[in-house]
Short mmCIF file of C-alpha atoms and ligand atoms in Angstrom, two decimals:
data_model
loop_
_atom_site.label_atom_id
_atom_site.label_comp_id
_atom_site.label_asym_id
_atom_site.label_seq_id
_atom_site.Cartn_x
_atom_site.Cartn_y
_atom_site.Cartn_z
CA UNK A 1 193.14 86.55 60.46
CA UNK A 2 196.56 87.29 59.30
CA UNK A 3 196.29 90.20 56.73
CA UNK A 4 199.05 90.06 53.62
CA UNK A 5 199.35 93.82 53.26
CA UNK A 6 202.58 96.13 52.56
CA UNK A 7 203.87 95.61 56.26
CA UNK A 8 204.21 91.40 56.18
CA UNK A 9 207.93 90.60 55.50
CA UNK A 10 208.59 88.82 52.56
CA UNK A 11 208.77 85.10 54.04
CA UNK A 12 204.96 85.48 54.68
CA UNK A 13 203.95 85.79 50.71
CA UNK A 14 206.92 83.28 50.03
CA UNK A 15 205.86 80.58 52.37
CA UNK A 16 201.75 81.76 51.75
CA UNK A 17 199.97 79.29 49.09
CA UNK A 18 202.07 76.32 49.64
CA UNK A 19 202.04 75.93 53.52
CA UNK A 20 200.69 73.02 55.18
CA UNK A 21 198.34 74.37 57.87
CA UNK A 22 200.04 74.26 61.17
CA UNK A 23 197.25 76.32 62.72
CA UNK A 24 196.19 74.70 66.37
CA UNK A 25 192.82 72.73 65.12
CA UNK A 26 189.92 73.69 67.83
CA UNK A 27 187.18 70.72 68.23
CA UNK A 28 184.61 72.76 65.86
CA UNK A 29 186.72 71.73 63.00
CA UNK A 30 187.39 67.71 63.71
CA UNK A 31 186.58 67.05 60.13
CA UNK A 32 189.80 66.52 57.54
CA UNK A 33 192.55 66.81 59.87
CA UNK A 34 195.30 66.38 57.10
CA UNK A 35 193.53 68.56 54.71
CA UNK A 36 196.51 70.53 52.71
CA UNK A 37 196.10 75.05 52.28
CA UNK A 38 196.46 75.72 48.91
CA UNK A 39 195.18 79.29 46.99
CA UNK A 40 192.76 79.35 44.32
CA UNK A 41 194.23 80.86 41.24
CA UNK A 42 191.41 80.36 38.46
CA UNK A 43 188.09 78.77 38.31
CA UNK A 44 185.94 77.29 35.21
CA UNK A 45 183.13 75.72 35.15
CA UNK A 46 183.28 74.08 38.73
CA UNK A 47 186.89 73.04 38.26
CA UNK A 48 189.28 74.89 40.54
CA UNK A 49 192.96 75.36 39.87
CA UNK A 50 194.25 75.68 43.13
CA UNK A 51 198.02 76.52 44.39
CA UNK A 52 199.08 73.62 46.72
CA UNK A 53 202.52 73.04 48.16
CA UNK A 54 203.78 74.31 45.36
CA UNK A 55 201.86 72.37 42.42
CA UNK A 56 199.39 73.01 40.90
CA UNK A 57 195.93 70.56 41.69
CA UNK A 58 192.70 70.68 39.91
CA UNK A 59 189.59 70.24 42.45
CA UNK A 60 186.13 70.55 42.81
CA UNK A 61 183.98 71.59 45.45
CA UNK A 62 183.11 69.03 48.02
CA UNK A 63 179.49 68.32 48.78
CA UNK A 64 179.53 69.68 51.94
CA UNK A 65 180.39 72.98 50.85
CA UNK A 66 176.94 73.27 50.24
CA UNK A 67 175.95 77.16 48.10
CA UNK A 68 179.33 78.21 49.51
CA UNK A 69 181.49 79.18 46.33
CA UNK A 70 185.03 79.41 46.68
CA UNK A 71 187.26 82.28 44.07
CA UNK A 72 189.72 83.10 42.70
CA UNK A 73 192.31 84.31 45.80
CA UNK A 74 190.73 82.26 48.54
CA UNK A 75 192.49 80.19 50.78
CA UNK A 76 190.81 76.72 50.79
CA UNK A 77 191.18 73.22 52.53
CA UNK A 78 191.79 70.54 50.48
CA UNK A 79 191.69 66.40 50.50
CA UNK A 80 191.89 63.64 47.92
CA UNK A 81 194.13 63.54 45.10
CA UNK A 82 197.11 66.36 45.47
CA UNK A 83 199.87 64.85 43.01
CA UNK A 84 198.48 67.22 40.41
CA UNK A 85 198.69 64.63 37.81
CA UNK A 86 196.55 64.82 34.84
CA UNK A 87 193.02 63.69 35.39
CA UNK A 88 193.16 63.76 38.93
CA UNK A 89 190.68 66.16 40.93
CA UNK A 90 190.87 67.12 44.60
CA UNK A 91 188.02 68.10 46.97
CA UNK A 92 187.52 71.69 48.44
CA UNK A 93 186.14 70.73 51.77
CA UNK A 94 186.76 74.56 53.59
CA UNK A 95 186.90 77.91 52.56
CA UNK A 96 188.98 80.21 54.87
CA UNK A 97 187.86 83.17 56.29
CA UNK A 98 188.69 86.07 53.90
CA UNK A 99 190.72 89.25 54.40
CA UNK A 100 188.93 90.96 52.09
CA UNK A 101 185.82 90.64 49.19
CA UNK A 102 185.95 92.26 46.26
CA UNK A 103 181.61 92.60 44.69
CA UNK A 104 180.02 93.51 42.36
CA UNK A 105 176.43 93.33 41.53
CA UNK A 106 175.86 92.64 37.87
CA UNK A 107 174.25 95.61 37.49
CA UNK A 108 171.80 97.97 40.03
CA UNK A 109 168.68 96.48 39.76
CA UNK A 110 169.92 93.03 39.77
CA UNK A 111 170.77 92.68 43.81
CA UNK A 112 172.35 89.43 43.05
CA UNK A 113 176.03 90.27 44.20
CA UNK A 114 178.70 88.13 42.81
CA UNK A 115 182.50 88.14 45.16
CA UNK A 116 184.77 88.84 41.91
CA UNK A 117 187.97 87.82 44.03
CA UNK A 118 188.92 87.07 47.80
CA UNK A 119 192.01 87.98 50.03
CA UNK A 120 193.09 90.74 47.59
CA UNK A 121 195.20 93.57 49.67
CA UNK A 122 194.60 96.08 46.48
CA UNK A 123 192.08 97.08 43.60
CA UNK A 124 194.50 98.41 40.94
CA UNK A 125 191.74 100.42 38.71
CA UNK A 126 192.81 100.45 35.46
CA UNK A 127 192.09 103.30 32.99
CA UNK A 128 193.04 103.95 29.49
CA UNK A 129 193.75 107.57 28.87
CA UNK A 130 192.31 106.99 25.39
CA UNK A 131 190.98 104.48 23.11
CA UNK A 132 188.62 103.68 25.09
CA UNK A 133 188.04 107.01 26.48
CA UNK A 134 188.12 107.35 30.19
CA UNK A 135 185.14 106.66 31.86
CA UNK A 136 185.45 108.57 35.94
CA UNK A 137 181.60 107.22 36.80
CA UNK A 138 183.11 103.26 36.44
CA UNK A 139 186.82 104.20 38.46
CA UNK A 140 184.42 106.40 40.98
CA UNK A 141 182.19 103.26 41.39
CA UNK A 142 185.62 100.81 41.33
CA UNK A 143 186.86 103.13 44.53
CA UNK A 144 183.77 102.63 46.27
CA UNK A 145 183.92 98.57 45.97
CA UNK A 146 187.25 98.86 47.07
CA UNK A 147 186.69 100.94 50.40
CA UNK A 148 183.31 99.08 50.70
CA UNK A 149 185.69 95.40 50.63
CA UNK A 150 188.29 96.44 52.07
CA UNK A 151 191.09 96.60 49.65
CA UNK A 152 193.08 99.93 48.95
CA UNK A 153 193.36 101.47 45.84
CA UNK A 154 195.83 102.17 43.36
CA UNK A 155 195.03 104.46 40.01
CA UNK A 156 196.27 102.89 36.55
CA UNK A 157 196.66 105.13 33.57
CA UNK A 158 197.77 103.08 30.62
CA UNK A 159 198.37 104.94 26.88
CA UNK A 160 199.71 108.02 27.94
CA UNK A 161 201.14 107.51 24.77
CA UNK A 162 197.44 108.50 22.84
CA UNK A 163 196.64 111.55 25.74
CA UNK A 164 197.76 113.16 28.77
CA UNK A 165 196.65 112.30 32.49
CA UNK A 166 196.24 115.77 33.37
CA UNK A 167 192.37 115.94 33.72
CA UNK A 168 191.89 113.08 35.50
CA UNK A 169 194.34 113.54 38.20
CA UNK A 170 192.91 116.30 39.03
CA UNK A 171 189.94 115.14 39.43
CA UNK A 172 191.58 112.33 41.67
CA UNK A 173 194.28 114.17 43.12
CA UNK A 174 191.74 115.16 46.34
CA UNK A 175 191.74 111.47 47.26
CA UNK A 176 195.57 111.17 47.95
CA UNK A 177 195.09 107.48 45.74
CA UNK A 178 198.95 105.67 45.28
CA UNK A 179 198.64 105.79 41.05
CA UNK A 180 201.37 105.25 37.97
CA UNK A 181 200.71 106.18 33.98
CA UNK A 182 201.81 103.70 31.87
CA UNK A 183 202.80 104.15 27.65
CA UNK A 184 203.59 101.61 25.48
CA UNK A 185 206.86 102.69 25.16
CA UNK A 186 207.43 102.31 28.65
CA UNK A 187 205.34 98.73 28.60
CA UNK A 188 208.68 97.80 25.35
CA UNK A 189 211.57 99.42 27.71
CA UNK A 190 210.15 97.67 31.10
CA UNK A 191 209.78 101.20 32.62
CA UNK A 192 206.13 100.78 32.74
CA UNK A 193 206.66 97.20 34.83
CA UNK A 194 209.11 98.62 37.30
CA UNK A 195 206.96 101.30 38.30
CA UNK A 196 204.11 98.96 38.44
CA UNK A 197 206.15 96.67 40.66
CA UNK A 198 207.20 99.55 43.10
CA UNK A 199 203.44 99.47 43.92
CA UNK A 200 202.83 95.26 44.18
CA UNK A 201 206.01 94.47 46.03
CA UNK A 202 204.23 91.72 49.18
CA UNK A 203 200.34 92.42 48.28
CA UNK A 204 198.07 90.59 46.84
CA UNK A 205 196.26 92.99 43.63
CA UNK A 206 193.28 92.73 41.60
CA UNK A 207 193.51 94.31 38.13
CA UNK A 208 190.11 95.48 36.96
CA UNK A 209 188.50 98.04 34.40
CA UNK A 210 186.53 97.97 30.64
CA UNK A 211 187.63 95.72 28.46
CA UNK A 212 190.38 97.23 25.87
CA UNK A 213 192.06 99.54 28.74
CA UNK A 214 195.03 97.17 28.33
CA UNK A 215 195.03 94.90 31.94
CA UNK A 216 196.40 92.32 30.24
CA UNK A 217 198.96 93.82 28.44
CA UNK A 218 200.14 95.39 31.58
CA UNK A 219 199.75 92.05 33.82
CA UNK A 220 201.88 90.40 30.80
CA UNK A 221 204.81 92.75 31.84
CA UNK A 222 205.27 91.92 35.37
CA UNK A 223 205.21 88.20 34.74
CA UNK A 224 207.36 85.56 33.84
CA UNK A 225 207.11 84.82 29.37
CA UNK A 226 205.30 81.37 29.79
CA UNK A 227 202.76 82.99 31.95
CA UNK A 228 201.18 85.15 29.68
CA UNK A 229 197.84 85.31 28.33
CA UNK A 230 196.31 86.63 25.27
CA UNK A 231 195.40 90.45 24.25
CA UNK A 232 192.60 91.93 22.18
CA UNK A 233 192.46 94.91 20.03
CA UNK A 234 189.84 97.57 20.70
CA UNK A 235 187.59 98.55 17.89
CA UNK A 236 188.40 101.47 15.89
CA UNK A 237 184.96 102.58 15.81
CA UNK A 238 182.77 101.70 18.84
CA UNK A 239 185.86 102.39 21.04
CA UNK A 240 185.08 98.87 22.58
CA UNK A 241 187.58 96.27 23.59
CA UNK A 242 186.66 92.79 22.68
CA UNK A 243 186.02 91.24 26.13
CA UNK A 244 189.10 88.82 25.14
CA UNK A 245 189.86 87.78 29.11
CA UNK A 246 186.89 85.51 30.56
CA UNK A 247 188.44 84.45 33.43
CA UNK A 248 189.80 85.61 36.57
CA UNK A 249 193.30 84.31 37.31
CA UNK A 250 196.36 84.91 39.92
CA UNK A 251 199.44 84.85 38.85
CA UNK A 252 202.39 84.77 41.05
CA UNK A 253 205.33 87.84 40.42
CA UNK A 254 208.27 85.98 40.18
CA UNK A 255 210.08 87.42 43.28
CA UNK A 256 213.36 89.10 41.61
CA UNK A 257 211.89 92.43 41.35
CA UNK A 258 208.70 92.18 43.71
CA UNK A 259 207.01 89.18 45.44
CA UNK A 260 202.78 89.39 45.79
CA UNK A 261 200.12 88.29 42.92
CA UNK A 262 198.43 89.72 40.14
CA UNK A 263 195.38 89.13 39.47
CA UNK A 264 194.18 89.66 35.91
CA UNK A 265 190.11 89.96 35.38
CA UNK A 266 187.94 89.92 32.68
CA UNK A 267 186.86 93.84 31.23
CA UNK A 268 183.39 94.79 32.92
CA UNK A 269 180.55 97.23 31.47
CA UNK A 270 179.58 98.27 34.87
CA UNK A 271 179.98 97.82 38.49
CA UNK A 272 177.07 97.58 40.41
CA UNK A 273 176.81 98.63 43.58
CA UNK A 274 173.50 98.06 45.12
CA UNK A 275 175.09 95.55 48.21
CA UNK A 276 177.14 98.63 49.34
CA UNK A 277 176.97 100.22 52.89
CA UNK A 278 177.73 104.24 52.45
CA UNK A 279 178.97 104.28 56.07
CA UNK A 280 182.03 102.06 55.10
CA UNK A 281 182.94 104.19 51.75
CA UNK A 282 183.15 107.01 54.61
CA UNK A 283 185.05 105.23 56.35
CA UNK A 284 187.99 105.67 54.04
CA UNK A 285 187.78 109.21 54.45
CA UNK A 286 188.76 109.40 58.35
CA UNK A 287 189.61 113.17 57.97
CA UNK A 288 185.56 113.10 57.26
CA UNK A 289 184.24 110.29 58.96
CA UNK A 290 184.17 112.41 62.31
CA UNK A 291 182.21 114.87 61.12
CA UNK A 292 179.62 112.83 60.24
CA UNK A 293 178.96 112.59 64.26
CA UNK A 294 176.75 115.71 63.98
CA UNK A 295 174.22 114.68 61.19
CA UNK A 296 170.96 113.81 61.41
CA UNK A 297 170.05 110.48 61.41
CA UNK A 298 170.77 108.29 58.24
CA UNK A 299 172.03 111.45 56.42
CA UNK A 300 172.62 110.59 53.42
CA UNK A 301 175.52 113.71 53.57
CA UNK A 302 174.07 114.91 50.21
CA UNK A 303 171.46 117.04 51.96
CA UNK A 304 170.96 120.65 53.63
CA UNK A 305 170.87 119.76 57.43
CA UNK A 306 174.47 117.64 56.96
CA UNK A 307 177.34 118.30 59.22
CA UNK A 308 180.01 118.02 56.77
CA UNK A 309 179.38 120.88 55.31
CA UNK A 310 180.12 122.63 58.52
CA UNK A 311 183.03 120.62 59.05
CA UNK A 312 185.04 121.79 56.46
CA UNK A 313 183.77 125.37 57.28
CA UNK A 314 185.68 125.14 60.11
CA UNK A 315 188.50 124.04 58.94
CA UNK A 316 188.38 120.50 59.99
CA UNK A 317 188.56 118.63 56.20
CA UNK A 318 189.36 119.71 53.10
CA UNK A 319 186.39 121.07 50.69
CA UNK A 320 188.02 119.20 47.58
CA UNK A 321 187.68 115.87 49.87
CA UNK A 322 183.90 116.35 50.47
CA UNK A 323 183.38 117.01 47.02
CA UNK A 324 185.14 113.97 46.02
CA UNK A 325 183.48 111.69 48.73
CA UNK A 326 180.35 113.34 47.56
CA UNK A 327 180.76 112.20 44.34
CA UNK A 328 181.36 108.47 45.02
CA UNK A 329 178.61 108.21 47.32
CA UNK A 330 176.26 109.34 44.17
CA UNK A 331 177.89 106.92 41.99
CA UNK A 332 175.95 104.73 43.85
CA UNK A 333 172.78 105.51 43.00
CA UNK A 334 173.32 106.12 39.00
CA UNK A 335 173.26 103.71 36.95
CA UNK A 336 176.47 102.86 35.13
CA UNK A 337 175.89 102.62 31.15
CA UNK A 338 178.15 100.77 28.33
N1 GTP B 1 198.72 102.68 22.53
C1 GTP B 1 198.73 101.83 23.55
N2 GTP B 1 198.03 100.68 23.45
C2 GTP B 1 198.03 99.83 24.50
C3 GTP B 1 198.72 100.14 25.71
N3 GTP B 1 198.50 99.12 26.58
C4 GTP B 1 197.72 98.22 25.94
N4 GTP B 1 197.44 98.63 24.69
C5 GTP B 1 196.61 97.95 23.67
O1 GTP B 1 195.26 97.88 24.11
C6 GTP B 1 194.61 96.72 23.56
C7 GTP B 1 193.83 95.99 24.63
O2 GTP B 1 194.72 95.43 25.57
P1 GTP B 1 194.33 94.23 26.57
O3 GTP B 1 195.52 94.06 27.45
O4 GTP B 1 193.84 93.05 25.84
O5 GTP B 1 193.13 94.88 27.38
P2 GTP B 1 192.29 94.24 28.60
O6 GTP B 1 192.03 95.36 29.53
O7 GTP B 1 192.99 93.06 29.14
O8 GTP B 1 190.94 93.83 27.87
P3 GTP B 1 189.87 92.64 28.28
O9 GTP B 1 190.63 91.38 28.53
O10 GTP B 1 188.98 92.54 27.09
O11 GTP B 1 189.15 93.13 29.49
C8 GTP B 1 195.73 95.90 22.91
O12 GTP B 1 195.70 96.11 21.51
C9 GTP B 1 197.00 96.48 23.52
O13 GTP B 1 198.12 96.36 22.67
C10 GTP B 1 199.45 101.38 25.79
O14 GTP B 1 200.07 101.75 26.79
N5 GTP B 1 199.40 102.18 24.67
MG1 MG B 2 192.42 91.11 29.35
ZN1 ZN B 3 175.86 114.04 56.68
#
């Protein structure tokens, strides 16, 4: 599976959601031949607007699909109507394999895991510095989605303008995560965008965070003017933002500055994370990862008899870098309020 990180040349994300599929067919897949690739970019309601060839096609899921669900970033077959006129409606008949899975459970006692996007190279976690108030449990649980589905990470601090980043990158700084801090006079003067950009350039990125923390505003700068979608204020007493993004949705960067897409999704409360395997958030820590050779059995690395601790003793990982992987493996297990 062909992987559209930072090290594809530009052509790839160019030629990406509009190329027929010239892959060699093998005899397991006889069915729809002539099917056309195209890229999901939103879905509502069992319609699919879908990338294809350059146009842009409304479809629906074909029966055969069965449960199967396709979202926002996969890569899907397609037959039927593909003039994208109005009123027409093309048939999903394949979802390709995905790069990566972004999940969430709705919340922790609810196992029922929904995939939030597909094929996204990065989880851009945004945070407001204030109003609303920075909340480390939710970005700590965001990281450990991302290692868990395979996306990397990438820190967003918007309103430096209302506080400083200080505190919290320190208490990120251990985890060597890519991050910019954003102000609104920087989002007015397009400093905040080029920055951004820097970090986009040929990858595919999925914007999350609480509602209010300003993802839209931010996605807003990096596109083109007739792409963008509406803001909300946040309430000057409960903090809150108004949940005014429902949808998921991709949005292509125009390719002057940086080539990749955005995606922009709707503010969450929480992030469950009861589908999650610890041994692939540890993963992400390789400077760790072989240390965990000499625990016991199922350790959850939290506990007296675990190797890490040793590890680090002897010089093999940093103690700030246990601490912090110590920390998102708990975020697990609490529960993740309003
Ligand atoms: N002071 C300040 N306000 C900002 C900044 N960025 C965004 N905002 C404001 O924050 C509010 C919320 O912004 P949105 O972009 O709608 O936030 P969101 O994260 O998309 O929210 P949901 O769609 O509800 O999840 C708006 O009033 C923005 O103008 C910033 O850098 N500084
Ligand atoms: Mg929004
Ligand atoms: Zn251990």
């Amino acid at each position: 599976m062909r992987r559209y990180g930072k090290h594809t040349d530009e052509d790839d994300i160019r030629s990406r959601p509009g190329r027929r599929n010239t892959r060699p067919r093998t005899n397991i897949r006889p069915k729809h031949e002539d099917a056309a690739e195209g890229m999901v970019l939103t879905v509502d309601r069992g319609r699919l607007t879908c990338l294809v060839e350059g146009r842009v096609v409304m479809a629906m899921k074909a029966r055969e699909l069965g449960r199967k669900a396709a979202v926002v970033g996969d890569r899907v077959a397609l037959v039927g109507d593909m003039s994208g006129k109005k009123d027409t409606l093309a048939r999903i008949v394949r979802i390709e394999e995905r790069t990566s899975v972004l999940r969430r459970t709705a919340d922790d006692d609810d196992p029922y895991e929904r995939v939030v996007v597909a094929n996204a190279d990065q989880l851009a976690i945004v945070t407001a510095l204030a109003d609303p108030e920075p909340r480390p449990r939710l970005i700590d649980r965001c990281l450990v989605a991302a290692f868990d589905g395979g996306l990397e990470p990438l820190l967003v601090m918007t309103k430096s303008d209302l506080a400083p980043p200080d505190k919290l990158l320190e208490l990120y700084g251990a985890l060597d995560i890519p991050y910019v801090v954003t102000s609104r006079e920087e989002l007015e003067n397009g400093g905040a965008a080029d920055r951004v950009l820097e970090q986009l350039d040929g990858r595919v990125t999925a914007f999350v965070g609480h509602s209010g923390v300003g993802k839209t505003t931010l996605v807003n700068a990096l596109v083109p003017e007739e792409q963008r979608r509406s803001t909300g204020h946040v309430n000057a007493v409960t903090g809150r933002g108004r949940h005014t993004t429902t949808s998921a949705l991709a949005l292509p960067l125009s390719g002057r500055v940086a080539d990749g897409w955005v995606i922009d999704t709707p503010g969450v409360r929480s992030f469950g994370l009861a589908h999650v395997d610890p041994s692939r958030v540890i993963h992400a820590f390789p400077d760790l990862a072989q240390g965990t050779e000499g625990c016991p059995r199922a350790c959850s690395h939290d506990e007296p008899d675990c190797a890490l601790d040793d590890w680090v003793a002897e010089g093999h990982a940093d103690q700030a870098r246990l601490y912090s992987l110590r920390r998102l493996l708990a975020s697990r297990e609490r529960t993740e309020g309003d």
